[in-house]
Short mmCIF file of C-alpha atoms in Angstrom, two decimals:
data_model
loop_
_atom_site.label_atom_id
_atom_site.label_comp_id
_atom_site.label_asym_id
_atom_site.label_seq_id
_atom_site.Cartn_x
_atom_site.Cartn_y
_atom_site.Cartn_z
CA MET Y 1031 5.45 19.47 -12.38
CA ASN Y 1032 1.83 18.46 -12.67
CA ASP Y 1033 -0.34 20.11 -10.03
CA GLU Y 1034 -3.33 17.83 -10.61
CA PRO Y 1035 -3.76 14.82 -8.34
CA ASN Y 1036 -2.87 11.62 -10.19
CA LEU Y 1037 -4.22 9.30 -7.56
CA PRO Y 1038 -7.50 10.48 -6.01
CA ALA Y 1039 -8.22 9.93 -2.33
CA GLU Y 1040 -10.89 7.32 -3.09
CA GLU Y 1041 -8.42 5.20 -4.99
CA MET Y 1042 -5.91 5.50 -2.18
CA ILE Y 1043 -8.61 4.38 0.26
CA GLY Y 1044 -9.20 1.38 -2.02
CA ARG Y 1045 -5.50 0.55 -1.94
CA LEU Y 1046 -5.49 0.80 1.84
CA SER Y 1047 -8.60 -1.33 2.31
CA PRO Y 1048 -6.68 -4.41 3.54
CA VAL Y 1049 -5.34 -2.34 6.43
CA LEU Y 1050 -8.58 -0.46 7.01
CA SER Y 1051 -10.77 -3.58 7.09
CA PRO Y 1052 -11.66 -4.52 10.71
CA TRP Y 1053 -11.97 -8.22 9.86
CA ARG Y 1054 -8.55 -8.36 8.31
CA ARG Y 1055 -7.14 -6.62 11.37
CA LEU Y 1056 -8.65 -9.25 13.64
CA ARG Y 1057 -7.47 -12.12 11.46
CA GLY Y 1058 -3.98 -11.70 12.90
CA VAL Y 1059 -5.32 -11.85 16.45
CA VAL Y 1060 -7.26 -15.04 15.68
CA ALA Y 1061 -4.13 -16.67 14.21
CA LEU Y 1062 -1.96 -15.54 17.12
CA VAL Y 1063 -4.31 -16.60 19.92
CA SER Y 1064 -5.41 -19.87 18.30
CA GLY Y 1065 -1.83 -20.79 17.47
CA LEU Y 1066 -0.61 -20.09 20.99
CA ALA Y 1067 -3.52 -21.95 22.59
CA GLY Y 1068 -2.98 -24.97 20.35
CA ALA Y 1069 0.76 -24.99 21.02
CA VAL Y 1070 0.24 -24.74 24.80
CA CYS Y 1071 -2.34 -27.57 24.68
CA ALA Y 1072 -0.25 -29.90 22.55
CA GLY Y 1073 2.98 -29.06 24.37
CA SER Y 1074 1.43 -29.60 27.81
CA LEU Y 1075 -0.15 -32.91 26.87
CA TRP Y 1076 3.10 -34.10 25.35
CA ALA Y 1077 5.26 -32.94 28.28
CA THR Y 1078 3.00 -34.53 30.94
CA GLU Y 1079 2.59 -37.85 29.14
CA PRO Y 1080 3.39 -40.44 31.87
CA ALA Y 1081 4.63 -43.21 29.58
CA VAL Y 1082 7.19 -43.10 26.81
CA LEU Y 1083 5.32 -42.46 23.58
CA PRO Y 1084 5.82 -44.36 20.34
CA GLY Y 1085 7.88 -42.60 17.69
CA ARG Y 1086 4.96 -41.76 15.41
CA THR Y 1087 2.92 -40.28 18.27
CA ARG Y 1088 5.84 -38.08 19.29
CA LEU Y 1089 6.26 -37.01 15.69
CA ALA Y 1090 2.55 -36.15 15.49
CA PHE Y 1091 2.77 -34.06 18.70
CA ALA Y 1092 5.85 -32.28 17.38
CA VAL Y 1093 4.29 -31.53 14.01
CA PHE Y 1094 1.04 -30.26 15.58
CA THR Y 1095 2.95 -28.05 18.01
CA LEU Y 1096 5.10 -26.63 15.23
CA VAL Y 1097 2.07 -25.92 13.04
CA CYS Y 1098 0.42 -24.08 15.93
CA LEU Y 1099 3.59 -22.09 16.60
CA ALA Y 1100 3.81 -21.21 12.92
CA TRP Y 1101 0.26 -19.84 13.03
CA ALA Y 1102 1.09 -17.92 16.19
CA GLY Y 1103 4.15 -16.46 14.48
CA TYR Y 1104 2.12 -15.48 11.45
CA GLY Y 1105 -0.48 -13.83 13.70
CA ALA Y 1106 2.20 -11.97 15.66
CA TRP Y 1107 3.73 -10.72 12.41
CA LEU Y 1108 0.34 -9.52 11.17
CA VAL Y 1109 -0.50 -7.75 14.42
CA THR Y 1110 2.86 -6.10 14.96
CA ARG Y 1111 3.91 -5.32 11.39
CA ARG Y 1112 0.97 -5.30 9.05
CA THR Y 1113 -2.24 -4.18 10.66
CA PRO Y 1114 -2.94 -1.88 13.58
CA LEU Y 1115 -5.08 -2.91 16.52
CA LEU Y 1116 -7.30 0.05 17.29
CA ALA Y 1117 -9.11 0.46 20.61
CA LEU Y 1118 -12.14 -1.68 19.77
CA ASP Y 1119 -9.93 -4.32 18.14
CA ARG Y 1120 -7.84 -4.52 21.30
CA VAL Y 1121 -10.92 -5.03 23.47
CA ILE Y 1122 -12.18 -7.82 21.20
CA ALA Y 1123 -8.70 -9.33 20.97
CA GLY Y 1124 -8.31 -9.19 24.75
CA TRP Y 1125 -11.58 -11.02 25.40
CA PHE Y 1126 -10.74 -13.53 22.70
CA ALA Y 1127 -7.36 -14.18 24.34
CA LEU Y 1128 -8.95 -14.47 27.80
CA THR Y 1129 -11.55 -16.95 26.54
CA ALA Y 1130 -8.91 -19.02 24.77
CA SER Y 1131 -6.70 -18.96 27.87
CA ILE Y 1132 -9.51 -20.21 30.11
CA ALA Y 1133 -10.49 -22.92 27.59
CA THR Y 1134 -6.86 -24.05 27.25
CA THR Y 1135 -6.42 -24.15 31.02
CA VAL Y 1136 -9.58 -26.23 31.43
CA ILE Y 1137 -8.48 -28.67 28.73
CA ILE Y 1138 -4.99 -29.24 30.15
CA ALA Y 1139 -6.36 -29.42 33.73
CA VAL Y 1140 -8.93 -32.06 32.72
CA ALA Y 1141 -6.23 -34.03 30.90
CA ALA Y 1142 -3.99 -33.81 34.00
CA VAL Y 1143 -6.79 -35.04 36.30
CA GLN Y 1144 -7.59 -37.96 33.97
CA ARG Y 1145 -3.96 -39.01 34.08
CA GLY Y 1146 -3.79 -38.46 37.83
CA ALA Y 1147 -0.65 -36.33 37.65
CA GLY Y 1148 0.65 -32.92 36.64
CA LEU Y 1149 -2.36 -30.90 37.84
CA ALA Y 1150 -0.30 -28.31 39.72
CA PRO Y 1151 1.95 -27.37 36.73
CA ALA Y 1152 -1.11 -27.27 34.45
CA LEU Y 1153 -2.95 -24.90 36.79
CA ALA Y 1154 0.15 -22.76 37.30
CA THR Y 1155 0.70 -22.41 33.55
CA GLY Y 1156 -2.99 -21.69 33.01
CA ALA Y 1157 -3.02 -19.08 35.78
CA VAL Y 1158 -0.12 -17.19 34.21
CA VAL Y 1159 -1.73 -17.21 30.76
CA ILE Y 1160 -5.11 -16.13 32.17
CA ALA Y 1161 -3.48 -13.36 34.20
CA VAL Y 1162 -1.67 -11.99 31.16
CA SER Y 1163 -4.87 -12.08 29.11
CA GLY Y 1164 -6.77 -10.41 31.96
CA VAL Y 1165 -4.26 -7.56 32.08
CA LEU Y 1166 -4.63 -7.09 28.31
CA VAL Y 1167 -8.43 -6.92 28.65
CA VAL Y 1168 -8.28 -4.37 31.46
CA ARG Y 1169 -5.74 -2.20 29.62
CA ALA Y 1170 -7.80 -2.31 26.43
CA HIS Y 1171 -10.97 -1.25 28.29
CA VAL Y 1172 -9.17 1.55 30.14
CA ARG Y 1173 -7.68 2.91 26.89
CA ARG Y 1174 -11.01 2.72 25.08
CA ALA Y 1175 -12.83 4.41 27.96
CA ALA Y 1176 -10.29 7.25 27.91
CA LEU Y 1177 -10.75 7.71 24.17
CA LEU Y 1178 -14.55 7.65 24.44
CA ARG Y 1179 -14.38 10.26 27.19
CA ARG Y 1180 -12.17 12.47 25.01
CA LYS Y 1181 -14.49 11.99 22.05
CA ARG Y 1182 -17.49 13.14 24.13
CA GLU Y 1183 -15.56 16.20 25.33
CA LEU Y 1184 -14.55 17.18 21.80
CA GLU Y 1185 -18.07 16.66 20.46
CA ALA Y 1186 -19.45 18.82 23.26
CA VAL Y 1187 -16.95 21.58 22.44
CA ARG Y 1188 -17.88 21.34 18.77
CA GLN Y 1189 -21.60 21.62 19.54
CA ILE Y 1190 -21.04 24.67 21.70
CA GLY Y 1191 -18.82 26.24 19.06
CA GLY Y 1192 -20.99 25.34 16.11
CA MET Q 1299 -14.72 18.29 12.41
CA THR Q 1300 -11.48 19.03 14.26
CA ASP Q 1301 -8.49 16.85 13.49
CA GLU Q 1302 -8.29 15.76 17.10
CA LEU Q 1303 -11.86 14.45 17.11
CA LEU Q 1304 -11.24 12.67 13.82
CA ILE Q 1305 -8.08 11.04 15.17
CA VAL Q 1306 -9.77 9.98 18.41
CA ARG Q 1307 -12.55 8.36 16.39
CA CYS Q 1308 -9.92 6.61 14.26
CA GLN Q 1309 -8.15 5.35 17.37
CA LEU Q 1310 -11.44 4.02 18.66
CA GLY Q 1311 -11.70 1.95 15.49
CA GLU Q 1312 -14.46 3.78 13.62
CA HIS Q 1313 -14.07 2.77 10.00
CA ASP Q 1314 -15.79 5.90 8.64
CA ALA Q 1315 -13.35 8.10 10.48
CA LEU Q 1316 -10.37 6.27 8.95
CA THR Q 1317 -11.63 6.83 5.43
CA GLU Q 1318 -12.47 10.45 6.24
CA LEU Q 1319 -8.96 10.93 7.60
CA VAL Q 1320 -7.41 9.65 4.38
CA ARG Q 1321 -9.80 11.76 2.31
CA SER Q 1322 -8.93 14.93 4.28
CA TRP Q 1323 -5.18 14.54 4.36
CA HIS Q 1324 -4.42 12.69 1.14
CA GLU Q 1325 -3.82 15.76 -0.98
CA PRO Q 1326 -1.58 17.60 1.54
CA VAL Q 1327 0.54 14.47 1.94
CA ARG Q 1328 0.73 13.96 -1.79
CA THR Q 1329 1.63 17.61 -2.37
CA TYR Q 1330 4.51 17.29 0.08
CA VAL Q 1331 5.77 14.02 -1.40
CA ARG Q 1332 5.40 15.33 -4.95
CA GLY Q 1333 7.25 18.50 -4.02
CA MET Q 1334 10.11 16.45 -2.60
CA LEU Q 1335 10.34 13.58 -5.06
CA GLY Q 1336 8.49 14.58 -8.19
CA ALA Q 1337 5.18 13.35 -9.57
CA GLU Q 1338 6.36 9.98 -10.83
CA ARG Q 1339 7.26 8.62 -7.38
CA ALA Q 1340 4.58 10.49 -5.43
CA ASP Q 1341 1.80 7.90 -5.51
CA ASP Q 1342 3.89 4.98 -4.28
CA VAL Q 1343 5.51 6.94 -1.50
CA THR Q 1344 2.18 8.50 -0.50
CA GLN Q 1345 0.76 5.01 -0.14
CA GLU Q 1346 3.75 4.02 2.02
CA VAL Q 1347 3.11 7.09 4.16
CA TRP Q 1348 -0.53 6.15 4.67
CA LEU Q 1349 0.30 2.58 5.58
CA ALA Q 1350 2.76 3.83 8.19
CA VAL Q 1351 0.25 6.38 9.49
CA ILE Q 1352 -2.54 3.83 9.90
CA ARG Q 1353 -0.21 1.32 11.55
CA GLY Q 1354 1.10 3.99 13.90
CA LEU Q 1355 -2.29 5.48 14.83
CA PRO Q 1356 -2.81 3.39 17.98
CA ARG Q 1357 0.48 4.73 19.36
CA LEU Q 1358 -0.27 8.41 18.68
CA ARG Q 1359 -0.58 9.87 22.19
CA GLU Q 1360 -1.35 13.46 21.19
CA PRO Q 1361 -4.17 13.42 18.63
CA GLY Q 1362 -4.15 17.22 18.62
CA ARG Q 1363 -0.64 17.14 17.15
CA PHE Q 1364 -1.60 15.01 14.20
CA ALA Q 1365 -0.24 17.21 11.40
CA PRO Q 1366 3.39 17.33 12.62
CA TRP Q 1367 3.26 13.59 13.32
CA LEU Q 1368 1.87 12.90 9.85
CA PHE Q 1369 4.54 14.96 8.14
CA THR Q 1370 7.26 13.41 10.28
CA ILE Q 1371 6.21 10.04 8.89
CA ALA Q 1372 6.00 11.46 5.38
CA ARG Q 1373 9.45 12.95 5.78
CA ARG Q 1374 10.82 9.59 6.90
CA ALA Q 1375 9.34 7.91 3.84
CA VAL Q 1376 10.77 10.59 1.56
CA THR Q 1377 14.16 10.38 3.29
CA ASP Q 1378 14.24 6.64 2.77
CA ARG Q 1379 13.79 7.25 -0.95
CA LEU Q 1380 16.40 9.98 -0.99
CA ARG Q 1381 18.89 8.20 1.26
CA GLN Q 1382 21.51 7.97 -1.44
CA GLU Q 1383 21.73 11.71 -1.84
CA TYR Q 1384 20.47 12.68 1.59
CA GLY Q 1385 22.38 10.41 3.95
CA MET Q 1386 25.13 12.71 5.13
CA PRO Q 1387 24.26 15.08 7.99
CA GLU Q 1388 24.30 18.72 7.08
CA ALA Q 1389 27.68 20.25 7.90
CA GLY Q 1390 27.27 23.20 10.23
CA ALA Q 1391 23.80 24.49 9.56
CA GLN Q 1392 24.26 28.21 9.51
CA GLN Q 1393 22.09 30.31 11.74
CA GLU Q 1394 21.14 33.27 9.64
CA PRO Q 1395 19.12 36.23 10.82
CA VAL Q 1396 15.49 36.01 9.84
CA THR Q 1397 14.43 38.65 7.43
CA GLU Q 1398 11.12 39.23 5.80
CA ASP Q 1399 11.90 38.47 2.22
CA ALA Q 1400 9.44 39.88 -0.24
CA ALA Q 1401 10.35 37.19 -2.75
CA GLY Q 1402 9.07 34.49 -0.43
CA VAL Q 1403 5.80 36.29 0.03
CA VAL Q 1404 5.04 37.09 -3.57
CA VAL Q 1405 6.02 33.79 -5.13
CA GLU Q 1406 2.84 32.21 -6.30
CA ARG Q 1407 1.97 28.64 -5.53
CA ALA Q 1408 2.16 27.36 -9.07
CA ALA Q 1409 5.49 29.02 -9.75
CA LEU Q 1410 6.77 27.74 -6.44
CA ILE Q 1411 5.83 24.16 -7.24
CA ALA Q 1412 7.40 24.42 -10.66
CA ALA Q 1413 10.62 25.88 -9.31
CA LEU Q 1414 10.99 23.53 -6.34
CA SER Q 1415 12.95 20.92 -8.20
CA CYS Q 1416 15.87 23.31 -8.60
CA LEU Q 1417 16.39 23.52 -4.83
CA PRO Q 1418 18.44 21.17 -2.63
CA VAL Q 1419 16.40 18.70 -0.62
CA ARG Q 1420 16.61 20.44 2.76
CA GLU Q 1421 15.61 23.84 1.39
CA ARG Q 1422 12.88 22.30 -0.75
CA GLU Q 1423 11.49 20.51 2.26
CA VAL Q 1424 11.04 23.58 4.47
CA LEU Q 1425 9.50 25.53 1.60
CA VAL Q 1426 6.94 22.80 0.99
CA LEU Q 1427 6.08 22.44 4.66
CA PHE Q 1428 5.97 26.15 5.43
CA TYR Q 1429 4.36 27.58 2.29
CA LEU Q 1430 2.44 24.72 0.68
CA GLU Q 1431 1.29 22.96 3.85
CA ASP Q 1432 0.92 26.15 5.90
CA LEU Q 1433 2.64 24.61 8.90
CA SER Q 1434 4.11 26.79 11.63
CA LEU Q 1435 7.87 27.21 12.09
CA GLU Q 1436 7.61 25.12 15.26
CA ASP Q 1437 5.85 22.30 13.42
CA CYS Q 1438 8.40 22.42 10.60
CA ALA Q 1439 11.18 22.21 13.18
CA GLU Q 1440 9.54 19.22 14.85
CA ILE Q 1441 9.05 17.43 11.54
CA CYS Q 1442 12.58 18.09 10.34
CA ALA Q 1443 14.01 17.33 13.80
CA VAL Q 1444 16.01 20.56 13.85
CA PRO Q 1445 15.80 23.77 15.92
CA VAL Q 1446 13.44 26.53 14.81
CA GLY Q 1447 16.45 28.69 14.02
CA THR Q 1448 17.68 26.14 11.52
CA VAL Q 1449 14.28 26.10 9.83
CA LYS Q 1450 14.38 29.89 9.58
CA SER Q 1451 17.86 29.86 8.08
CA ARG Q 1452 16.85 27.17 5.60
CA LEU Q 1453 13.78 29.20 4.68
CA ASN Q 1454 15.91 32.27 4.10
CA ARG Q 1455 18.36 30.31 2.00
CA ALA Q 1456 15.55 28.61 0.07
CA ARG Q 1457 13.83 31.91 -0.71
CA ARG Q 1458 17.10 33.41 -1.87
CA MET Q 1459 17.88 30.44 -4.09
CA LEU Q 1460 14.37 30.44 -5.44
CA ARG Q 1461 14.50 34.14 -6.17
CA ASP Q 1462 17.85 33.73 -7.92
CA HIS Q 1463 16.49 30.84 -9.92
CA LEU Q 1464 13.36 32.73 -10.96
CA THR Q 1465 15.40 35.84 -11.78
CA GLU Q 1466 17.80 33.80 -13.89
CA LYS Q 1467 14.89 32.12 -15.61
CA GLY Q 1468 13.34 35.53 -16.31
CA THR Q 1469 16.53 36.99 -17.80
CA LYS Q 1470 17.01 34.00 -20.08
CA ARG Q 1471 13.65 34.48 -21.66
#
């Protein structure tokens, strides 16, 4: 058995770079949030359409919604299976989700007002999405604050000891 | 830097800490995997271990217990590779009295590594964790998901088998 390392640590770090890269980690979040926001927008507009739509318009709505859902699925797969969301990533992802939720709510509420119907369901849906995003933001900040506090404690102990 | 501080920094998302973590623990992980599977499969499985470690880092609640957690993941990766020969649960792990065996103490690292391949997987595993990785009996037990007594009995058995193997090798020369 060879006792010498065949694959040095630096090369292993190179192999792991897709997972270690912060931008690649956030790419999944962008796909997930954008996909969900697009699907909610398109689905809401389609569902609250007062008149019966022509066949091609319905097909276009369906295709756009499916494309958005596919991106959301890809993002969810990346976030849950491929790349970790560390504390800072979660804070950024949370704010990104909250911003997208508010923007989506505004868009579907404006569309509902212009049509003169469906404002209450639009606001209710938006409120739920915003609330979920808000909880994610708060949890991410709480977790990060706890880790920062622990980091300060450990650094203080190290300074005293060293 | 303590492991706990390094892990906390990793969990915060500090890129430097992640690379430092891999740099610090790459060789111990690779030594374990190589001891269990041989050199030819060590690099691939070590990479699998690191991917699982990095993906699991946000869920690690006790950063101070990083080493047992790391080797639990490594063990899982190794077990996946060995599933064919390793799948059946051990029938009645015998609880043997722990004795200080001089053979286990005097076996040198290089000879130990060379002789590991002659041992069954379970005995090889505890030897690697206990002697090559310098983990405590409690940590070995946690990693192997067995009681401390079982680790001790496996260590005893492993040392005896290793001694027999080395003795046999010596007499054949």
